[in-house]
Amino acid sequence: MILPPPPSVADGAEQHDVVSWVAEHLGDLALEGPDGIAAGGLSGGQSAADTALATLDVTGYASRRSTVLPESRRGASRMSPYIRHGLLQLREVWDAAGAAPARDRRKYRDELLWQEYARHLYARVGTDLGASLRHDQPRSAPGAAAAGPISVADPWPVQMRCMDAVVGELHDDGWLVNQTRMWLASQWAVRAGADWRDGEQEMFVHLLDGSRAANRLGWQWTTGTGSGKPYGFSRWQVEKRAPALCGSCALSHACPVQSWPDADRGPAVDGPDLSRGEIPAGPATVEGDGGERVWLTAESLGEGDPALAADPARPAVFVFDEPLLRRLTLSGKRLVLLAETLGELAVGRDLEVRRGAVPEELGPRPLAATWAPVPGWARHAARVDVVEAHPWPWLARPRPAAVQSFSAWRKGIGAPTP
């Protein structure tokens, strides 16, 4: 199914026009349905990404990156949605932070390396990242979660002001600082004992920067299934990072997370091999030629996509993967961000937007494409005619390394020095 290109603010449209386009053409695939589509807290498109990069200032990042409230004091850069969809590459964000004070630069670049680690880990283990890597999730002591509103049936209880506020931001904006992502993961799995994979999915469907690599890595390290050490969410973190929440909470004098959670690491599991080994990296140079059209994926939608940039006059095609979207039931705000990005691309070049099963929609046409470190790319590429494969723009190109921890990976990969 060929869709009309989404309207673009670069061509005089307004955001509500993009929302209407998503409702009409993709609304049946969205979590909220056609009548509930709304934009999130960040706009899509190359112009928005370029503006964010041009105004990036990480001064104070080291001390304020975990601040939750007030929002005006947050140090997080909100670049992640643009990095996740390839509108900005890790290397150019890394370089843009070069003039920051040394402590802030090191901490910010360290977080960029975590993004790269997530991609390497996902390239290595693939769908196994959706299962516990090293340990089962920890279990609270019997009866530990019985006090207050915490239960497996309601892992993020609205009676807790910290949960209500953070979940509201997740649902409305589709973006959270890393500190509150950890709160939600720990509350869900460590406190309530609900399955971490269900919580990861609940967060994933809303996040504008949602990627299986980064989101699953975050959940596994927070809940202890990847690190072996669960993160203990408790009241002191809220009072330190967002003190106003406790002051307005109905449970302030009967806080269910007053003390540190009584949860040890879970038992070891027989997960994938994380010791030193090959990490799929894709081609190091362009392989083949003759692609008549560039196949764009959600991993690489920027004007700097290597296959796209190789020939500015070459038409491109993007397919909204209907079977996948119907299974994931993503929030409409994620689809709006994608549509904003595609609409702006369509203003400057010939872009075909389609909906359906990717191999059937792409057909037998010879394609140029940028390799991507996700299982879906390899699965689809095996069923279409990619005659021209371009390298993925790694920050640190993979080589044999252990991936059981960030520190082991960083040492083995020879990552750049922040």
CSV table of C-alpha atoms in Angstrom, one decimal:
chain,number,residue,atom,x,y,z
A,1,MET,CA,0.0,0.0,0.0
A,2,ILE,CA,1.4,3.4,-1.1
A,3,LEU,CA,0.7,6.2,1.3
A,4,PRO,CA,0.8,9.9,0.5
A,5,PRO,CA,3.9,11.5,2.0
A,6,PRO,CA,3.2,13.0,5.5
A,7,PRO,CA,2.8,16.8,5.6
A,8,SER,CA,5.8,18.7,6.8
A,9,VAL,CA,6.2,21.8,8.9
A,10,ALA,CA,9.2,22.5,6.5
A,11,ASP,CA,6.6,22.9,3.8
A,12,GLY,CA,4.1,25.0,5.7
A,13,ALA,CA,2.1,22.3,7.6
A,14,GLU,CA,1.5,22.3,11.3
A,15,GLN,CA,2.0,19.5,13.8
A,16,HIS,CA,-1.7,18.9,14.0
A,17,ASP,CA,-1.7,18.1,10.3
A,18,VAL,CA,0.9,15.4,10.9
A,19,VAL,CA,-1.2,14.0,13.8
A,20,SER,CA,-4.2,13.9,11.4
A,21,TRP,CA,-2.1,12.0,8.8
A,22,VAL,CA,-1.1,9.4,11.4
A,23,ALA,CA,-4.6,9.0,12.6
A,24,GLU,CA,-5.9,8.5,9.1
A,25,HIS,CA,-3.2,6.2,7.7
A,26,LEU,CA,-1.8,4.4,10.8
A,27,GLY,CA,-4.3,5.0,13.6
A,28,ASP,CA,-5.6,1.5,13.6
A,29,LEU,CA,-2.1,0.2,14.5
A,30,ALA,CA,-1.6,2.6,17.4
A,31,LEU,CA,-2.1,2.0,21.1
A,32,GLU,CA,-4.6,4.8,21.4
A,33,GLY,CA,-6.5,4.1,18.1
A,34,PRO,CA,-7.3,6.8,15.5
A,35,ASP,CA,-9.1,9.1,17.8
A,36,GLY,CA,-6.4,9.2,20.4
A,37,ILE,CA,-3.4,10.1,18.4
A,38,ALA,CA,-1.3,13.0,19.9
A,39,ALA,CA,2.2,14.3,19.5
A,40,GLY,CA,4.8,13.7,22.2
A,41,GLY,CA,7.1,16.1,23.9
A,42,LEU,CA,9.7,16.3,21.1
A,43,SER,CA,9.3,17.0,17.4
A,44,GLY,CA,10.7,14.8,14.7
A,45,GLY,CA,12.6,15.7,11.6
A,46,GLN,CA,16.2,16.6,10.6
A,47,SER,CA,15.6,20.3,11.3
A,48,ALA,CA,14.6,19.6,14.9
A,49,ALA,CA,17.6,17.3,15.3
A,50,ASP,CA,20.1,19.8,13.8
A,51,THR,CA,18.7,22.6,16.1
A,52,ALA,CA,19.2,20.3,19.1
A,53,LEU,CA,22.7,19.6,18.1
A,54,ALA,CA,23.6,23.2,17.4
A,55,THR,CA,22.3,24.3,20.8
A,56,LEU,CA,23.8,21.4,22.8
A,57,ASP,CA,25.4,22.6,26.0
A,58,VAL,CA,26.3,20.0,28.5
A,59,THR,CA,27.8,22.4,31.0
A,60,GLY,CA,26.6,21.1,34.4
A,61,TYR,CA,25.7,17.7,33.0
A,62,ALA,CA,27.7,15.7,35.5
A,63,SER,CA,25.9,17.2,38.5
A,64,ARG,CA,22.4,17.7,37.1
A,65,ARG,CA,21.9,14.7,34.7
A,66,SER,CA,19.9,12.8,37.4
A,67,THR,CA,17.8,15.8,38.5
A,68,VAL,CA,14.1,15.2,38.0
A,69,LEU,CA,12.4,18.2,39.4
A,70,PRO,CA,12.2,21.1,38.8
A,71,GLU,CA,12.4,20.5,35.1
A,72,SER,CA,14.3,23.8,34.7
A,73,ARG,CA,17.2,22.2,36.6
A,74,ARG,CA,17.4,19.0,34.5
A,75,GLY,CA,20.8,18.4,32.9
A,76,ALA,CA,19.7,15.7,30.5
A,77,SER,CA,20.1,16.8,26.8
A,78,ARG,CA,17.0,15.1,25.3
A,79,MET,CA,19.1,14.1,22.2
A,80,SER,CA,18.2,10.4,22.4
A,81,PRO,CA,15.2,10.3,20.1
A,82,TYR,CA,17.4,11.8,17.3
A,83,ILE,CA,20.2,9.4,18.0
A,84,ARG,CA,17.9,6.4,18.1
A,85,HIS,CA,16.5,7.1,14.6
A,86,GLY,CA,19.8,8.1,13.0
A,87,LEU,CA,19.0,11.8,12.6
A,88,LEU,CA,22.1,12.3,14.6
A,89,GLN,CA,25.1,10.0,14.7
A,90,LEU,CA,26.9,9.3,18.0
A,91,ARG,CA,30.1,10.6,16.6
A,92,GLU,CA,28.7,14.0,15.8
A,93,VAL,CA,27.1,14.3,19.2
A,94,TRP,CA,30.4,13.2,20.8
A,95,ASP,CA,32.3,15.9,18.9
A,96,ALA,CA,29.7,18.5,19.7
A,97,ALA,CA,30.4,18.0,23.4
A,98,GLY,CA,34.1,18.5,23.0
A,99,ALA,CA,34.2,22.1,24.3
A,100,ALA,CA,32.3,21.3,27.5
A,101,PRO,CA,34.0,21.5,30.9
A,102,ALA,CA,36.2,18.3,31.4
A,103,ARG,CA,34.0,16.7,34.1
A,104,ASP,CA,30.8,17.3,32.1
A,105,ARG,CA,32.3,16.2,28.8
A,106,ARG,CA,33.6,12.9,30.3
A,107,LYS,CA,30.3,12.1,31.9
A,108,TYR,CA,28.2,13.0,28.8
A,109,ARG,CA,30.5,11.0,26.5
A,110,ASP,CA,30.4,8.1,28.9
A,111,GLU,CA,26.6,8.0,28.4
A,112,LEU,CA,27.1,8.0,24.6
A,113,LEU,CA,29.4,5.0,25.1
A,114,TRP,CA,26.6,3.3,27.0
A,115,GLN,CA,24.4,3.8,23.8
A,116,GLU,CA,27.2,2.2,21.7
A,117,TYR,CA,27.5,-0.6,24.2
A,118,ALA,CA,23.8,-1.3,23.9
A,119,ARG,CA,24.1,-1.6,20.1
A,120,HIS,CA,27.1,-3.9,20.3
A,121,LEU,CA,25.4,-6.1,22.9
A,122,TYR,CA,22.2,-6.2,20.8
A,123,ALA,CA,24.2,-7.0,17.6
A,124,ARG,CA,25.8,-9.9,19.5
A,125,VAL,CA,22.9,-11.5,21.3
A,126,GLY,CA,19.9,-10.3,19.2
A,127,THR,CA,16.5,-11.4,20.5
A,128,ASP,CA,18.2,-13.1,23.5
A,129,LEU,CA,18.3,-9.6,25.0
A,130,GLY,CA,14.6,-10.1,25.6
A,131,ALA,CA,15.5,-12.9,28.1
A,132,SER,CA,17.4,-12.5,31.4
A,133,LEU,CA,21.1,-12.6,30.5
A,134,ARG,CA,22.9,-13.6,33.6
A,135,HIS,CA,20.4,-13.9,36.5
A,136,ASP,CA,16.7,-14.3,37.0
A,137,GLN,CA,15.2,-11.2,38.4
A,138,PRO,CA,15.4,-10.8,42.1
A,139,ARG,CA,12.4,-11.7,44.3
A,140,SER,CA,11.5,-9.7,47.3
A,141,ALA,CA,11.3,-11.4,50.6
A,142,PRO,CA,7.8,-13.0,51.3
A,143,GLY,CA,5.4,-10.3,52.3
A,144,ALA,CA,7.8,-7.5,51.6
A,145,ALA,CA,5.6,-5.9,49.0
A,146,ALA,CA,2.4,-6.4,50.9
A,147,ALA,CA,2.5,-3.1,52.8
A,148,GLY,CA,0.9,-0.2,50.9
A,149,PRO,CA,-0.2,-0.3,47.3
A,150,ILE,CA,2.6,-2.2,45.7
A,151,SER,CA,1.6,-5.5,44.0
A,152,VAL,CA,2.3,-7.5,40.9
A,153,ALA,CA,-1.1,-6.6,39.6
A,154,ASP,CA,-0.3,-2.8,39.9
A,155,PRO,CA,3.4,-2.3,39.7
A,156,TRP,CA,3.2,1.5,39.2
A,157,PRO,CA,0.4,2.5,41.6
A,158,VAL,CA,-1.1,5.9,41.1
A,159,GLN,CA,-1.3,6.4,44.9
A,160,MET,CA,2.4,6.9,44.9
A,161,ARG,CA,3.0,10.5,43.7
A,162,CYS,CA,6.5,9.6,42.3
A,163,MET,CA,5.0,6.8,40.1
A,164,ASP,CA,1.9,8.8,39.1
A,165,ALA,CA,4.1,11.8,37.9
A,166,VAL,CA,6.7,9.7,36.1
A,167,VAL,CA,4.2,7.4,34.4
A,168,GLY,CA,2.2,10.5,33.4
A,169,GLU,CA,5.3,12.0,31.8
A,170,LEU,CA,6.0,8.8,30.0
A,171,HIS,CA,2.5,8.6,28.6
A,172,ASP,CA,2.2,12.3,27.7
A,173,ASP,CA,5.7,13.2,26.5
A,174,GLY,CA,7.3,9.9,25.6
A,175,TRP,CA,10.6,10.8,27.2
A,176,LEU,CA,12.1,10.4,30.7
A,177,VAL,CA,15.4,11.2,32.3
A,178,ASN,CA,17.5,8.1,33.0
A,179,GLN,CA,16.9,8.4,36.8
A,180,THR,CA,13.2,8.0,36.5
A,181,ARG,CA,13.5,5.2,34.0
A,182,MET,CA,15.5,3.4,36.7
A,183,TRP,CA,12.7,4.2,39.3
A,184,LEU,CA,10.1,2.6,37.1
A,185,ALA,CA,12.1,-0.5,36.3
A,186,SER,CA,13.1,-1.1,39.9
A,187,GLN,CA,9.6,-0.4,41.2
A,188,TRP,CA,8.1,-2.8,38.6
A,189,ALA,CA,10.4,-5.7,39.0
A,190,VAL,CA,12.4,-5.4,42.3
A,191,ARG,CA,9.6,-3.9,44.5
A,192,ALA,CA,6.4,-5.4,42.9
A,193,GLY,CA,7.9,-8.6,41.6
A,194,ALA,CA,6.2,-8.2,38.2
A,195,ASP,CA,8.0,-9.7,35.2
A,196,TRP,CA,10.7,-7.2,33.9
A,197,ARG,CA,9.9,-8.1,30.3
A,198,ASP,CA,6.3,-6.9,30.6
A,199,GLY,CA,7.5,-3.6,32.2
A,200,GLU,CA,10.1,-3.1,29.5
A,201,GLN,CA,7.4,-3.5,26.9
A,202,GLU,CA,5.1,-1.1,28.7
A,203,MET,CA,7.9,1.5,28.6
A,204,PHE,CA,9.0,0.7,25.1
A,205,VAL,CA,5.6,1.4,23.5
A,206,HIS,CA,5.7,5.0,24.7
A,207,LEU,CA,9.3,6.1,24.5
A,208,LEU,CA,10.2,8.3,21.6
A,209,ASP,CA,13.7,7.0,21.8
A,210,GLY,CA,12.5,3.4,22.3
A,211,SER,CA,14.9,0.9,21.0
A,212,ARG,CA,15.2,-2.7,22.1
A,213,ALA,CA,18.9,-2.3,22.5
A,214,ALA,CA,18.9,0.6,24.9
A,215,ASN,CA,15.6,-0.1,26.7
A,216,ARG,CA,16.3,-3.8,27.4
A,217,LEU,CA,19.8,-3.0,28.4
A,218,GLY,CA,18.5,-0.4,30.9
A,219,TRP,CA,15.9,-2.8,32.4
A,220,GLN,CA,18.4,-5.7,32.6
A,221,TRP,CA,21.0,-3.6,34.4
A,222,THR,CA,18.5,-1.9,36.7
A,223,THR,CA,16.7,-5.1,37.8
A,224,GLY,CA,19.9,-7.1,38.1
A,225,THR,CA,19.2,-9.7,35.4
A,226,GLY,CA,22.2,-8.4,33.4
A,227,SER,CA,24.4,-6.9,36.1
A,228,GLY,CA,23.6,-9.3,38.9
A,229,LYS,CA,23.0,-6.4,41.3
A,230,PRO,CA,19.5,-4.9,41.4
A,231,TYR,CA,19.0,-1.1,41.7
A,232,GLY,CA,17.3,-0.4,45.0
A,233,PHE,CA,14.7,2.3,44.4
A,234,SER,CA,13.6,4.0,47.6
A,235,ARG,CA,12.3,7.2,49.0
A,236,TRP,CA,15.7,8.9,49.5
A,237,GLN,CA,16.2,9.0,45.7
A,238,VAL,CA,12.9,10.8,45.2
A,239,GLU,CA,13.6,13.3,48.0
A,240,LYS,CA,17.0,14.0,46.5
A,241,ARG,CA,16.0,14.2,42.8
A,242,ALA,CA,12.4,15.5,43.1
A,243,PRO,CA,11.6,16.6,46.6
A,244,ALA,CA,8.3,18.2,45.6
A,245,LEU,CA,6.8,14.8,44.8
A,246,CYS,CA,7.1,13.5,48.4
A,247,GLY,CA,5.6,16.7,49.8
A,248,SER,CA,2.5,16.3,47.7
A,249,CYS,CA,2.1,12.5,48.1
A,250,ALA,CA,-0.9,11.1,50.0
A,251,LEU,CA,1.4,8.3,51.2
A,252,SER,CA,4.0,10.7,52.5
A,253,HIS,CA,3.5,9.4,56.1
A,254,ALA,CA,3.1,5.8,55.1
A,255,CYS,CA,5.6,5.5,52.2
A,256,PRO,CA,5.8,2.0,50.8
A,257,VAL,CA,9.3,2.6,49.6
A,258,GLN,CA,10.6,4.2,52.7
A,259,SER,CA,13.3,1.7,53.2
A,260,TRP,CA,15.7,0.0,51.0
A,261,PRO,CA,14.1,-3.0,49.2
A,262,ASP,CA,14.8,-6.4,50.6
A,263,ALA,CA,15.8,-8.1,47.4
A,264,ASP,CA,19.0,-10.1,46.6
A,265,ARG,CA,20.2,-11.0,43.2
A,266,GLY,CA,18.3,-13.8,41.5
A,267,PRO,CA,19.6,-17.2,40.7
A,268,ALA,CA,22.0,-17.6,37.7
A,269,VAL,CA,20.5,-18.5,34.4
A,270,ASP,CA,21.8,-20.2,31.3
A,271,GLY,CA,21.9,-17.1,29.1
A,272,PRO,CA,23.8,-16.4,25.9
A,273,ASP,CA,27.6,-16.4,25.7
A,274,LEU,CA,28.8,-13.0,26.7
A,275,SER,CA,32.5,-13.8,26.9
A,276,ARG,CA,35.0,-12.5,24.3
A,277,GLY,CA,33.7,-13.2,20.8
A,278,GLU,CA,32.8,-11.6,17.5
A,279,ILE,CA,30.3,-8.8,17.4
A,280,PRO,CA,28.5,-8.5,14.0
A,281,ALA,CA,29.5,-5.1,12.6
A,282,GLY,CA,28.3,-5.1,9.0
A,283,PRO,CA,30.4,-4.1,6.0
A,284,ALA,CA,33.5,-1.8,6.7
A,285,THR,CA,33.1,-0.3,3.2
A,286,VAL,CA,30.4,-0.1,0.7
A,287,GLU,CA,29.6,-3.5,-0.8
A,288,GLY,CA,28.1,-3.7,-4.3
A,289,ASP,CA,26.5,-0.9,-6.3
A,290,GLY,CA,23.5,-0.3,-8.5
A,291,GLY,CA,20.8,0.3,-6.0
A,292,GLU,CA,18.0,2.1,-7.8
A,293,ARG,CA,16.2,3.2,-4.6
A,294,VAL,CA,17.4,3.7,-1.0
A,295,TRP,CA,15.6,1.5,1.6
A,296,LEU,CA,15.3,3.6,4.8
A,297,THR,CA,14.6,2.0,8.2
A,298,ALA,CA,13.7,3.4,11.5
A,299,GLU,CA,17.3,3.0,12.6
A,300,SER,CA,18.6,5.4,10.0
A,301,LEU,CA,16.3,8.2,8.9
A,302,GLY,CA,18.6,11.1,8.8
A,303,GLU,CA,19.8,13.0,5.8
A,304,GLY,CA,23.3,11.7,6.7
A,305,ASP,CA,22.2,8.1,6.3
A,306,PRO,CA,25.2,6.7,4.4
A,307,ALA,CA,23.1,5.1,1.6
A,308,LEU,CA,21.0,8.2,1.3
A,309,ALA,CA,23.9,10.6,1.3
A,310,ALA,CA,25.8,8.6,-1.3
A,311,ASP,CA,23.5,9.9,-4.0
A,312,PRO,CA,21.3,12.9,-3.2
A,313,ALA,CA,19.2,12.4,-6.4
A,314,ARG,CA,18.4,8.8,-5.7
A,315,PRO,CA,14.8,8.1,-4.6
A,316,ALA,CA,14.1,6.5,-1.3
A,317,VAL,CA,11.4,4.2,0.2
A,318,PHE,CA,10.3,3.7,3.8
A,319,VAL,CA,7.8,1.0,4.8
A,320,PHE,CA,5.7,1.1,7.9
A,321,ASP,CA,6.0,-2.5,8.9
A,322,GLU,CA,2.3,-3.4,9.4
A,323,PRO,CA,2.8,-6.9,10.9
A,324,LEU,CA,5.3,-5.6,13.4
A,325,LEU,CA,3.4,-2.4,14.3
A,326,ARG,CA,0.2,-4.5,14.8
A,327,ARG,CA,2.1,-6.7,17.2
A,328,LEU,CA,3.9,-3.9,19.1
A,329,THR,CA,0.9,-1.5,19.3
A,330,LEU,CA,3.1,1.5,19.7
A,331,SER,CA,1.8,4.8,21.0
A,332,GLY,CA,0.7,7.2,18.3
A,333,LYS,CA,3.3,9.8,19.5
A,334,ARG,CA,6.0,7.5,18.3
A,335,LEU,CA,4.4,7.3,14.9
A,336,VAL,CA,3.9,11.1,14.8
A,337,LEU,CA,7.7,11.5,15.3
A,338,LEU,CA,8.4,9.1,12.5
A,339,ALA,CA,5.9,10.8,10.2
A,340,GLU,CA,7.3,14.3,11.0
A,341,THR,CA,10.8,13.0,10.0
A,342,LEU,CA,9.5,11.3,6.8
A,343,GLY,CA,7.5,14.4,5.8
A,344,GLU,CA,10.5,16.6,6.0
A,345,LEU,CA,12.6,14.1,4.0
A,346,ALA,CA,9.9,14.1,1.3
A,347,VAL,CA,10.2,17.9,0.8
A,348,GLY,CA,13.8,17.6,-0.4
A,349,ARG,CA,13.8,14.3,-2.4
A,350,ASP,CA,11.6,11.6,-4.0
A,351,LEU,CA,10.4,9.5,-1.1
A,352,GLU,CA,7.9,6.7,-1.3
A,353,VAL,CA,6.1,5.9,1.9
A,354,ARG,CA,4.4,2.5,2.1
A,355,ARG,CA,2.5,0.3,4.6
A,356,GLY,CA,2.5,-3.4,4.7
A,357,ALA,CA,4.9,-6.4,5.1
A,358,VAL,CA,8.4,-5.1,4.3
A,359,PRO,CA,9.6,-7.7,1.7
A,360,GLU,CA,6.3,-7.5,-0.2
A,361,GLU,CA,6.3,-3.7,-0.2
A,362,LEU,CA,9.9,-3.4,-1.4
A,363,GLY,CA,9.4,-6.1,-4.0
A,364,PRO,CA,12.2,-7.2,-6.4
A,365,ARG,CA,13.7,-3.7,-6.9
A,366,PRO,CA,17.5,-3.5,-6.5
A,367,LEU,CA,18.1,-1.5,-3.3
A,368,ALA,CA,20.8,0.5,-1.6
A,369,ALA,CA,20.6,0.4,2.2
A,370,THR,CA,22.6,1.1,5.3
A,371,TRP,CA,23.3,-2.0,7.4
A,372,ALA,CA,21.8,-1.8,10.8
A,373,PRO,CA,22.7,-3.7,14.1
A,374,VAL,CA,19.2,-5.0,14.7
A,375,PRO,CA,17.8,-8.5,14.0
A,376,GLY,CA,15.0,-7.1,11.9
A,377,TRP,CA,17.3,-5.6,9.3
A,378,ALA,CA,19.0,-8.9,8.6
A,379,ARG,CA,15.7,-10.7,8.5
A,380,HIS,CA,14.2,-8.4,6.0
A,381,ALA,CA,17.5,-7.9,4.0
A,382,ALA,CA,17.6,-11.7,3.4
A,383,ARG,CA,14.2,-11.5,1.6
A,384,VAL,CA,14.8,-8.4,-0.6
A,385,ASP,CA,17.4,-7.4,-3.2
A,386,VAL,CA,20.0,-5.3,-1.3
A,387,VAL,CA,22.6,-4.9,-4.0
A,388,GLU,CA,24.4,-2.0,-2.3
A,389,ALA,CA,25.1,-2.2,1.4
A,390,HIS,CA,26.6,0.8,3.2
A,391,PRO,CA,28.5,0.6,6.6
A,392,TRP,CA,26.8,1.5,9.8
A,393,PRO,CA,28.3,4.7,11.3
A,394,TRP,CA,29.7,3.2,14.5
A,395,LEU,CA,31.2,5.4,17.2
A,396,ALA,CA,33.5,2.4,18.0
A,397,ARG,CA,33.5,-0.3,15.3
A,398,PRO,CA,33.1,-3.7,16.9
A,399,ARG,CA,35.9,-6.2,17.2
A,400,PRO,CA,36.0,-9.3,19.3
A,401,ALA,CA,35.2,-8.4,22.9
A,402,ALA,CA,33.4,-9.5,26.0
A,403,VAL,CA,30.0,-8.0,26.5
A,404,GLN,CA,29.0,-9.2,30.0
A,405,SER,CA,29.5,-5.7,31.4
A,406,PHE,CA,30.1,-2.1,30.2
A,407,SER,CA,33.6,-2.0,31.7
A,408,ALA,CA,34.6,-5.3,30.1
A,409,TRP,CA,33.3,-4.2,26.8
A,410,ARG,CA,34.9,-0.8,27.0
A,411,LYS,CA,38.3,-2.3,27.8
A,412,GLY,CA,38.0,-4.9,25.1
A,413,ILE,CA,36.7,-2.8,22.3
A,414,GLY,CA,39.2,0.0,22.7
A,415,ALA,CA,36.5,2.6,23.0
A,416,PRO,CA,37.5,6.3,22.5
A,417,THR,CA,38.5,8.2,25.6
A,418,PRO,CA,35.8,10.6,26.8
